[in-house]
Coordinates of C-alpha atoms in Angstrom, one line a residue:
M1 CA 0.0 0.0 0.0
P2 CA 1.6 3.3 -1.0
H3 CA 2.1 5.9 1.7
P4 CA 0.1 9.1 1.1
E5 CA 3.4 11.0 1.1
T6 CA 4.1 9.3 -2.3
W7 CA 0.9 10.5 -4.0
L8 CA -0.3 13.6 -2.0
K9 CA 2.3 16.3 -2.4
V10 CA 2.9 19.9 -1.4
L11 CA 3.6 22.1 -4.5
P12 CA 3.8 25.9 -4.9
D13 CA 0.1 25.9 -5.9
G14 CA -1.0 23.9 -2.9
L15 CA -1.7 20.3 -1.9
Y16 CA -1.7 18.1 -5.1
C17 CA -3.1 14.6 -5.5
E18 CA -0.8 13.3 -8.3
P19 CA -2.8 10.2 -9.4
G20 CA -6.0 12.1 -9.4
G21 CA -4.6 15.2 -11.2
F22 CA -6.2 17.7 -8.9
F23 CA -5.3 20.3 -6.2
I24 CA -7.2 20.8 -3.0
D25 CA -7.9 24.5 -2.1
P26 CA -5.1 25.7 -4.4
V27 CA -3.8 29.2 -3.8
N28 CA -3.3 29.9 -7.6
P29 CA -5.5 29.2 -10.6
V30 CA -5.2 25.5 -11.7
E31 CA -6.9 23.2 -14.2
R32 CA -8.7 21.1 -11.6
A33 CA -9.5 22.1 -8.1
L34 CA -11.4 20.5 -5.2
I35 CA -12.6 23.1 -2.7
T36 CA -13.4 22.4 0.9
H37 CA -15.4 25.6 1.6
A38 CA -16.1 29.1 0.2
H39 CA -13.9 31.3 2.5
A40 CA -11.6 33.4 0.4
D41 CA -8.4 31.8 1.5
H42 CA -9.6 28.4 0.4
A43 CA -11.8 29.2 -2.6
R44 CA -10.1 31.4 -5.2
P45 CA -11.2 32.5 -8.6
G46 CA -9.8 31.5 -12.0
H47 CA -9.8 27.7 -11.8
G48 CA -10.7 25.5 -14.8
A49 CA -12.8 22.7 -13.3
V50 CA -14.1 23.1 -9.7
L51 CA -15.5 20.3 -7.6
A52 CA -17.2 21.2 -4.3
S53 CA -20.4 20.7 -2.4
P54 CA -23.5 22.3 -3.9
G55 CA -23.6 24.8 -1.0
T56 CA -20.0 25.8 -1.5
L57 CA -20.5 26.3 -5.2
A58 CA -23.6 28.4 -4.6
I59 CA -21.8 30.7 -2.2
M60 CA -18.7 30.9 -4.5
D61 CA -21.0 32.2 -7.2
V62 CA -22.5 34.8 -4.9
R63 CA -19.1 36.0 -3.7
M64 CA -17.1 35.9 -6.9
G65 CA -19.8 36.3 -9.5
E66 CA -20.9 33.6 -11.9
G67 CA -18.2 32.4 -14.3
R68 CA -15.3 33.4 -11.9
S69 CA -15.7 30.4 -9.6
G70 CA -14.6 27.8 -12.2
R71 CA -15.2 27.4 -15.9
V72 CA -16.8 24.1 -15.2
Q73 CA -18.5 23.3 -11.9
Q74 CA -19.2 19.9 -10.6
P75 CA -21.3 19.6 -7.4
L76 CA -20.7 16.6 -5.2
G77 CA -23.2 15.8 -2.4
Y78 CA -22.0 14.5 1.0
G79 CA -21.3 10.8 0.9
E80 CA -21.4 10.5 -2.9
V81 CA -18.4 8.7 -4.3
I82 CA -16.7 9.5 -7.6
T83 CA -13.5 8.4 -9.2
L84 CA -11.1 11.0 -10.6
D85 CA -8.7 9.1 -12.8
S86 CA -7.8 6.3 -10.4
V87 CA -8.6 8.0 -7.1
R88 CA -11.9 7.5 -5.2
V89 CA -13.1 10.8 -3.8
W90 CA -16.0 11.7 -1.5
M91 CA -16.9 14.5 0.9
Q92 CA -18.3 14.6 4.4
P93 CA -19.5 17.6 6.4
A94 CA -16.8 19.7 8.2
G95 CA -19.2 21.7 10.5
H96 CA -17.3 25.0 9.7
V97 CA -19.8 26.9 7.5
L98 CA -22.7 26.0 5.2
G99 CA -21.4 23.7 2.5
S100 CA -18.0 23.0 4.1
A101 CA -16.6 19.6 3.5
Q102 CA -13.8 17.3 4.3
I103 CA -12.3 15.7 1.2
A104 CA -11.5 12.0 1.5
M105 CA -9.3 10.3 -1.1
E106 CA -8.4 6.6 -1.5
W107 CA -5.8 5.3 -3.8
Q108 CA -4.5 1.7 -4.0
G109 CA -5.9 1.0 -0.5
S110 CA -4.3 4.1 1.1
R111 CA -6.7 6.8 2.5
A112 CA -6.1 10.5 3.3
V113 CA -8.6 13.0 4.5
V114 CA -8.2 16.8 4.2
S115 CA -10.4 18.5 6.7
G116 CA -10.3 22.1 5.5
D117 CA -11.4 24.3 8.4
Y118 CA -13.7 22.7 10.9
K119 CA -15.3 22.7 14.3
R120 CA -17.0 20.1 16.5
V121 CA -19.6 22.2 18.4
P122 CA -23.2 22.2 17.0
D123 CA -23.9 25.0 14.5
P124 CA -27.6 25.6 13.5
T125 CA -26.5 26.7 10.1
C126 CA -24.6 23.7 8.8
L127 CA -24.2 19.9 9.2
P128 CA -21.9 18.7 11.9
F129 CA -18.4 17.3 11.4
E130 CA -18.3 13.6 10.7
P131 CA -15.0 11.8 11.6
I132 CA -13.5 9.6 8.8
A133 CA -11.0 6.9 9.7
C134 CA -7.9 7.3 7.6
D135 CA -4.2 6.7 7.3
V136 CA -3.3 10.4 7.1
F137 CA -5.5 13.2 8.5
V138 CA -4.7 16.7 7.2
T139 CA -5.9 19.3 9.7
E140 CA -5.8 23.0 10.4
A141 CA -4.5 24.3 13.7
T142 CA -5.8 27.9 13.8
F143 CA -6.4 27.6 17.6
G144 CA -3.8 24.9 18.2
L145 CA -2.7 26.0 21.6
P146 CA -4.0 24.8 25.0
V147 CA -5.0 28.4 25.9
F148 CA -7.7 28.3 23.3
R149 CA -10.8 26.7 24.8
H150 CA -14.0 28.3 23.4
P151 CA -16.9 28.8 25.9
P152 CA -20.4 27.7 24.9
P153 CA -21.7 30.1 22.2
A154 CA -25.1 30.4 23.8
G155 CA -23.5 31.9 26.9
E156 CA -21.7 34.5 24.8
V157 CA -24.9 35.5 23.0
A158 CA -26.6 35.7 26.4
R159 CA -23.9 38.3 27.4
L160 CA -24.7 40.3 24.3
L161 CA -28.5 40.3 25.0
D162 CA -27.9 41.2 28.6
S163 CA -25.9 44.2 27.5
V164 CA -28.6 45.2 25.0
A165 CA -31.1 45.2 27.9
L166 CA -28.7 47.1 30.2
F167 CA -28.1 49.9 27.6
P168 CA -31.4 50.2 25.7
G169 CA -30.4 53.6 24.2
R170 CA -27.2 52.4 22.6
T171 CA -26.5 50.5 19.4
H172 CA -24.7 47.2 19.8
V173 CA -22.5 46.7 16.7
V174 CA -21.0 43.3 16.4
G175 CA -18.0 42.6 14.1
C176 CA -18.3 39.3 12.4
Y177 CA -17.1 37.6 9.2
A178 CA -19.4 37.7 6.2
L179 CA -19.6 34.0 5.6
G180 CA -20.5 31.7 8.4
K181 CA -20.0 33.7 11.5
C182 CA -22.6 36.3 10.6
Q183 CA -25.3 33.7 9.8
R184 CA -24.5 31.5 12.8
L185 CA -24.6 34.5 15.1
I186 CA -28.0 35.5 13.7
R187 CA -29.4 32.0 14.3
L188 CA -27.9 32.0 17.9
I189 CA -29.5 35.3 18.6
R190 CA -32.9 34.0 17.3
E191 CA -32.6 30.9 19.4
A192 CA -32.0 33.0 22.5
G193 CA -35.4 34.7 21.9
W194 CA -34.6 37.9 20.0
D195 CA -37.3 38.1 17.3
G196 CA -36.9 41.8 16.4
P197 CA -35.0 43.1 13.4
I198 CA -31.3 42.6 13.0
Y199 CA -29.5 45.3 11.0
L200 CA -26.7 44.4 8.6
H201 CA -23.8 46.2 6.9
G202 CA -24.3 45.9 3.2
A203 CA -21.4 43.5 2.7
L204 CA -23.1 40.9 4.8
M205 CA -26.5 40.8 3.1
P206 CA -25.7 38.7 -0.1
V207 CA -24.4 35.7 1.8
C208 CA -27.3 35.9 4.2
R209 CA -29.7 35.8 1.3
A210 CA -27.8 32.8 -0.1
Y211 CA -28.2 31.0 3.2
E212 CA -31.9 31.7 3.3
A213 CA -32.2 30.4 -0.3
M214 CA -30.6 27.1 0.9
G215 CA -33.1 26.7 3.8
V216 CA -31.5 28.5 6.7
P217 CA -34.1 31.0 8.0
L218 CA -32.6 34.2 9.5
G219 CA -35.7 36.3 10.3
D220 CA -36.2 40.0 9.9
L221 CA -32.9 41.4 8.4
R222 CA -32.7 45.1 7.5
P223 CA -30.0 47.2 5.9
A224 CA -28.3 49.4 8.5
T225 CA -27.3 51.9 5.8
V226 CA -30.8 53.2 5.1
A227 CA -32.1 53.0 8.7
A228 CA -32.8 56.2 10.5
K229 CA -30.4 56.9 13.3
A230 CA -33.2 56.9 15.9
E231 CA -34.2 53.4 14.7
L232 CA -30.8 52.1 15.6
A233 CA -31.0 53.1 19.3
G234 CA -31.2 49.8 21.2
A235 CA -30.7 47.8 18.0
I236 CA -28.3 45.0 17.1
V237 CA -26.1 45.7 14.1
L238 CA -23.8 43.2 12.4
A239 CA -20.8 44.4 10.3
P240 CA -17.4 43.2 9.0
P241 CA -14.8 43.5 11.7
S242 CA -13.0 46.6 10.4
A243 CA -16.2 48.4 9.7
I244 CA -17.1 48.6 13.4
A245 CA -14.3 51.2 13.9
D246 CA -14.7 52.8 10.4
R247 CA -16.5 56.0 9.5
W248 CA -19.4 53.7 8.5
A249 CA -20.1 53.3 12.2
R250 CA -20.8 57.0 12.7
R251 CA -24.5 56.5 12.0
L252 CA -24.8 54.3 15.1
V253 CA -26.1 55.6 18.4
D254 CA -23.3 55.7 21.1
P255 CA -22.3 52.2 19.9
V256 CA -21.2 49.4 22.2
V257 CA -18.5 47.9 20.0
C258 CA -18.4 44.0 20.1
L259 CA -16.5 41.5 18.1
A260 CA -17.3 37.8 17.7
S261 CA -14.1 35.8 17.2
G262 CA -12.1 33.0 18.8
W263 CA -9.3 35.6 19.1
M264 CA -11.3 37.4 21.7
R265 CA -10.0 34.9 24.2
V266 CA -6.8 37.1 24.1
R267 CA -7.7 40.1 26.2
Q268 CA -4.9 42.2 24.8
R269 CA -6.1 41.7 21.3
A270 CA -9.6 42.8 22.3
K271 CA -8.2 45.8 24.1
A272 CA -5.9 46.8 21.2
K273 CA -8.9 46.8 18.8
G274 CA -11.0 48.9 21.2
I275 CA -13.6 46.2 21.7
E276 CA -15.9 47.0 24.6
L277 CA -17.7 43.6 24.6
P278 CA -15.6 40.7 23.3
L279 CA -17.6 37.6 22.3
V280 CA -15.6 34.3 22.1
I281 CA -17.4 32.7 19.3
S282 CA -15.4 30.8 16.7
D283 CA -16.0 28.6 13.6
H284 CA -12.7 26.8 14.1
A285 CA -11.9 23.8 16.4
D286 CA -10.4 24.8 19.7
W287 CA -7.6 22.9 21.4
D288 CA -9.9 20.2 23.0
E289 CA -11.8 19.7 19.7
L290 CA -8.5 19.3 17.8
L291 CA -7.3 16.6 20.2
Q292 CA -10.7 14.9 20.2
T293 CA -10.6 14.8 16.4
L294 CA -7.2 13.2 16.4
T295 CA -8.7 10.4 18.6
D296 CA -11.8 10.1 16.5
V297 CA -10.2 9.7 13.1
D298 CA -7.5 7.5 14.7
A299 CA -5.0 8.2 11.9
P300 CA -1.4 7.1 12.6
E301 CA -0.2 10.2 10.9
I302 CA -1.2 13.9 11.2
W303 CA -0.3 16.6 8.7
V304 CA -1.0 20.2 9.8
T305 CA -1.7 22.8 7.0
H306 CA -1.5 26.1 8.9
G307 CA -1.9 27.7 12.3
R308 CA -0.1 26.7 15.5
E309 CA 1.5 23.5 14.1
E310 CA 4.1 22.8 16.7
A311 CA 1.9 22.3 19.8
L312 CA -0.6 20.1 17.9
I313 CA 2.2 18.0 16.4
H314 CA 3.7 17.6 19.8
A315 CA 0.3 16.5 21.2
A316 CA -0.2 14.1 18.3
E317 CA 3.3 12.5 18.9
A318 CA 2.4 12.1 22.6
Q319 CA -0.6 10.0 21.4
G320 CA 1.9 7.8 19.4
R321 CA 1.1 9.5 16.0
R322 CA 3.6 10.8 13.5
G323 CA 3.2 14.6 13.0
R324 CA 4.2 16.7 10.0
A325 CA 3.9 20.5 9.4
L326 CA 3.1 21.2 5.8
R327 CA 3.5 25.0 6.3
L328 CA 1.2 25.8 3.4
V329 CA 1.2 29.6 2.7
G330 CA -1.9 31.6 1.8
Y331 CA -4.2 30.2 4.5
G332 CA -5.4 31.9 7.7
D333 CA -8.6 32.7 9.6
E334 CA -11.4 34.8 8.2
E335 CA -10.3 38.1 9.8
E336 CA -8.4 39.2 6.8
E337 CA -11.5 38.4 4.7
G338 CA -13.6 40.7 6.9
E339 CA -11.0 43.5 6.5
A340 CA -11.1 43.1 2.8
L341 CA -14.9 43.2 2.6
A342 CA -15.0 46.3 4.8
A343 CA -12.5 48.0 2.6
D344 CA -14.7 47.2 -0.4
A345 CA -17.7 48.5 1.4
A346 CA -15.9 51.7 2.4
S347 CA -15.9 52.8 -1.2
A348 CA -19.7 53.0 -1.1
P349 CA -21.3 56.4 -0.4
V350 CA -22.0 57.1 3.2
P351 CA -25.3 58.8 3.9
A352 CA -25.7 61.5 6.5
A353 CA -26.0 60.1 10.1

């Protein structure tokens, strides 16, 4: 049985499955790409053939525009098996955002699984992560340090709603990434009992509409840009992270500045960004989830794509598994994506407050 190292290789364009003739989440345009999810650091424009889950393809079209997310698109449902050249390929949910998938490959009896980004806690907007037994598990390690242990998200949303009740005359503006975090946060707020309108920065609306079209109800969403200032007193407004401190936020009423991110576990980071109410809500696996996943997939070998590789590899080796840092470039969390969206939105005209 060939070791995955002999057929799954790190090239300048990304992780390449040689016998299948495809890249996974390539960082440059390629002829054939398999995409784990639609975040900008994993799904890039300009590829020839693109294979992904139907949800990921739909969101890629929304974000990139039709025709830019692959000249030829091939949807693959969860659990469906296809053969690309001589490699069996299938996808299972990753629990990261709507449409996110792990990519499983099997060649000559050897099986490797690329997780993409993932988390293990329940998310009302997407299917949960499903462990796949394999010979090599390729994982992220965005929060791959023991200090990162995310609290229950319902508790963080309860803190937000408590603050809204405490300051009924102020706008609570919550920084969140456009794809995944925004929609999950809305659903969590709804589940906590808030049935009033939620106001959105214009950059967040298209993906919310895509989620709703795919069966994720989000309730009464309104554009913050056209709302009267008095209407925003006591309101909840969601916006890309950098917009919450931008001139765009001038229309808000004495805003309580919040940010929903796993990085809010680091108090200095929250303080440096001027965050009054940090909310520790992440779409990435925390330390305990990463270790649990290593146990669940029970792979003798772990490859780490990006993040805090050293600590996770050390932990894997303590479990008797071989660890390897791939040190792939071009991947990160979604914070940079939020910054870019806010920069785009900043070019839009700003009405008087």
